Coordinates of C-alpha atoms in Angstrom, one line a residue:
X23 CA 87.4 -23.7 7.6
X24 CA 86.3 -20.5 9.1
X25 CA 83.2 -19.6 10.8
X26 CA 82.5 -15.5 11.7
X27 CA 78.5 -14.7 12.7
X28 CA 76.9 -11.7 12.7
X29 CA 74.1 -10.9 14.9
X30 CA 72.2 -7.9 12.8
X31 CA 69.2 -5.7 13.2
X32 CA 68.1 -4.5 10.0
X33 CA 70.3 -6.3 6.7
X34 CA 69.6 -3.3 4.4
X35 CA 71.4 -1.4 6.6
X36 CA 74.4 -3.5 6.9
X37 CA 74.7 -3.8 3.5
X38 CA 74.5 -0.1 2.8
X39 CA 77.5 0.7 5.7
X40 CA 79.3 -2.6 4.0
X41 CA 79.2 -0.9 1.1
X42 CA 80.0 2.2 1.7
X43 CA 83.0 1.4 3.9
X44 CA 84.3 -1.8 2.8
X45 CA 88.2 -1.5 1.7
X46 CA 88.5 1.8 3.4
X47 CA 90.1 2.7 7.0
X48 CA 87.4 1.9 9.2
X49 CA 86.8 -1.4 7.1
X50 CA 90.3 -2.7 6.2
X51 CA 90.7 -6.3 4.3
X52 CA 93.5 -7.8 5.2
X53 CA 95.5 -9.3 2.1
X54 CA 95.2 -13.1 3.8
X55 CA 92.2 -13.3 3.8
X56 CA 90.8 -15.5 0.3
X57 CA 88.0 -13.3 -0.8
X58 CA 87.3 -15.9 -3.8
X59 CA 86.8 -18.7 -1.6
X60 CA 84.4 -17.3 1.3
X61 CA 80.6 -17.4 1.3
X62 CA 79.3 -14.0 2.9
X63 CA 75.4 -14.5 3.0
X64 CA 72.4 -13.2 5.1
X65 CA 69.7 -15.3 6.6
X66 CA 67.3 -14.7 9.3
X67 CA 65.2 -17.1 11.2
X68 CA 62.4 -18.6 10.0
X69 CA 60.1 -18.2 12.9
X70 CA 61.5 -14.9 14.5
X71 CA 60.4 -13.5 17.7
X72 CA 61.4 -9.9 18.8
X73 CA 64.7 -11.1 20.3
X74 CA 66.0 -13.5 18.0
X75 CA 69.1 -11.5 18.0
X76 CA 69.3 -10.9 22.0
X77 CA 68.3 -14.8 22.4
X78 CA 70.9 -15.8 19.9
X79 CA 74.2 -13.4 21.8
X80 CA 73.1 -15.1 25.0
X81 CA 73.7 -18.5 23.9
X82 CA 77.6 -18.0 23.4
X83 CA 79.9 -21.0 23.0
X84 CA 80.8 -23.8 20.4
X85 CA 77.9 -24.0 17.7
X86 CA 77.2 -27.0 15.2
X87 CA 76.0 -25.7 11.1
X88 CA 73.8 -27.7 9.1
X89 CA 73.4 -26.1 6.0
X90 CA 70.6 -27.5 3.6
X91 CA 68.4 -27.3 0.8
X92 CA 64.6 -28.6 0.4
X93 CA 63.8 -30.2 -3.1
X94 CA 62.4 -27.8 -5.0
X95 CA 58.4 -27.3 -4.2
X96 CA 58.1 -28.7 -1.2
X97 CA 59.9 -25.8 0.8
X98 CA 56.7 -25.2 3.2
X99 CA 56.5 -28.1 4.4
X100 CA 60.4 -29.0 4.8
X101 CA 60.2 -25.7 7.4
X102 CA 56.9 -27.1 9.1
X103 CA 58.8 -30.5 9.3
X104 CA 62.0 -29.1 10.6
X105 CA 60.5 -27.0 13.0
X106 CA 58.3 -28.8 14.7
X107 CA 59.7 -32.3 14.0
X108 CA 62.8 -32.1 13.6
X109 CA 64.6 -29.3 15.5
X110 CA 63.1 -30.6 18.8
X111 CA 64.2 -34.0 17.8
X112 CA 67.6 -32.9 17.5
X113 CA 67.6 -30.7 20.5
X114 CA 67.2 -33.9 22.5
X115 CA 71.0 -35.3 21.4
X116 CA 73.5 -35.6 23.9
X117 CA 75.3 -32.4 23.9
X118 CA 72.7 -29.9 22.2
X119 CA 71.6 -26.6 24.4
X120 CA 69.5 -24.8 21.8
X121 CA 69.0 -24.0 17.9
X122 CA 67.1 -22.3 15.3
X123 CA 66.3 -22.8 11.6
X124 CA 67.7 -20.1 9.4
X125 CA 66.1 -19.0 6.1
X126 CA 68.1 -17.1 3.7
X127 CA 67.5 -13.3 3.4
X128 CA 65.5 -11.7 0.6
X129 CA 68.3 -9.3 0.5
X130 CA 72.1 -10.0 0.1
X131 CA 75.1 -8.3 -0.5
X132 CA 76.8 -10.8 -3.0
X133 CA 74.9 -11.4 -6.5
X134 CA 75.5 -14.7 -6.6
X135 CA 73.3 -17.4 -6.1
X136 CA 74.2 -18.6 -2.4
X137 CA 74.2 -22.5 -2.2
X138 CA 72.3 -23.3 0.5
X139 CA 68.7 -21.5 1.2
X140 CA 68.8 -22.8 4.6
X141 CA 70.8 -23.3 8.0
X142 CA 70.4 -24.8 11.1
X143 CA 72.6 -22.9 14.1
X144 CA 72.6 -25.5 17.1
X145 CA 74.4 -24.0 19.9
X146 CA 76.3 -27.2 21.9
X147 CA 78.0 -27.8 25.5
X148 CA 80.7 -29.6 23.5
X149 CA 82.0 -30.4 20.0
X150 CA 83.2 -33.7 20.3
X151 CA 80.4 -34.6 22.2
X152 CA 77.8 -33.0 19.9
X153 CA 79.2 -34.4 16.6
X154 CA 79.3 -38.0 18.3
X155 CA 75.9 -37.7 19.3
X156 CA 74.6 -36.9 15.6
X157 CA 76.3 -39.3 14.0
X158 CA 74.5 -41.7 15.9
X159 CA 71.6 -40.2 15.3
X160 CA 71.7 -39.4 11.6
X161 CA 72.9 -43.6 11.2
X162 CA 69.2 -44.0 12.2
X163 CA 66.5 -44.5 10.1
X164 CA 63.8 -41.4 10.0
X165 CA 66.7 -38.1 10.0
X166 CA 67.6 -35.4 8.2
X167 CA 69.7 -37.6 5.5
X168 CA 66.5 -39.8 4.6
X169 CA 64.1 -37.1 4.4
X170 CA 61.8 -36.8 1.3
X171 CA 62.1 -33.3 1.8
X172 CA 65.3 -32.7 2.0
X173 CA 68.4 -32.2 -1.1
X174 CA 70.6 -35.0 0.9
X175 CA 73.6 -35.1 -1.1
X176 CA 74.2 -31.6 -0.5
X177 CA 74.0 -31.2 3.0
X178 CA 76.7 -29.7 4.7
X179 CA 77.6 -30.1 8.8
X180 CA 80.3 -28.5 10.6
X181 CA 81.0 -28.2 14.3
X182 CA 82.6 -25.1 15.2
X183 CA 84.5 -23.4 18.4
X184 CA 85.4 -19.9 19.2
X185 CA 88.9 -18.7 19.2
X186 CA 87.6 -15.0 19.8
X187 CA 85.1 -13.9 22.9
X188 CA 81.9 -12.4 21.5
X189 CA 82.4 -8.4 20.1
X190 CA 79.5 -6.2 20.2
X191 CA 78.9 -3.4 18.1
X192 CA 79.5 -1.0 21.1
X193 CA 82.5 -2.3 21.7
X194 CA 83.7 -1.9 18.5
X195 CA 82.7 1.5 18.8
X196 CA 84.7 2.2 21.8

């Protein structure tokens, strides 16, 4: 139901601090939050540039999830397939501004097995719109849900919208 992103620099480093100050005064848990029902996992993009990060924060705004895995073997060419076919396909829907494809990190906090290796952040003008727009879409023939390359049953899309403005790490300092 819940959606929190975190734009990060170096993930050894966050999971060190996480660590180290987790449950303590300058990380309190609040009691409502359901720690048994969260996933809290780290990917990074698959094609990064030097500002991934900085190109990501400047996007702001409602953002639409797909989260997905490849049948097993053929992961190189599901992220060949989705990043050159695919992503600009879908980047041409009504309602789509930008995305990225998102591998998950060779590092993680948690120890268990996270459930999707892959997600695709699409950052759109509007969620209704969006969502309306890939439905169409994905009841063509040729998508995501009839790809050879893809684990379809287990793909997961959400549309989500901010209910808190952006907070940076210097803010949070301050």
């Amino acid at each position: 139901r819940w959606l929190t992103i975190y734009e990060l620099g170096d993930t050894q480093q966050n999971i060190d601090d996480h660590v180290e100050q987790c449950f303590t005064d300058r990380m309190p848990i609040t009691a409502a939050l359901n720690l048994g029902g969260g996933e809290d996992y780290y990917y990074v993009p698959v094609a990064p540039g030097p500002d991934a990060v900085a190109l990501f924060a400047a996007r702001g705004g409602e953002v639409l999830t797909i989260r997905m895995n490849p049948v097993p073997g053929k992961e190189a060419e599901f992220i060949a397939w989705y990043r050159d076919d695919y992503l600009p396909r879908t980047l041409k829907l009504v309602g789509f501004v930008a995305g990225d494809l998102y591998r998950l990190a060779d590092i993680q906090l948690m120890s268990r097995r996270a459930p999707f290796e892959f997600v695709a952040v699409y950052h759109i003008a509007d969620a209704m719109m969006a969502t309306e727009s890939l439905d169409s879409h994905l009841a063509q023939a040729g998508t995501l849900l009839d790809s050879p390359l893809v684990d379809v049953p287990r793909v997961r899309i959400a549309a989500d919208t901010p209910i808190t403005s952006r907070l940076t790490a210097r803010q949070a300092r301050n």
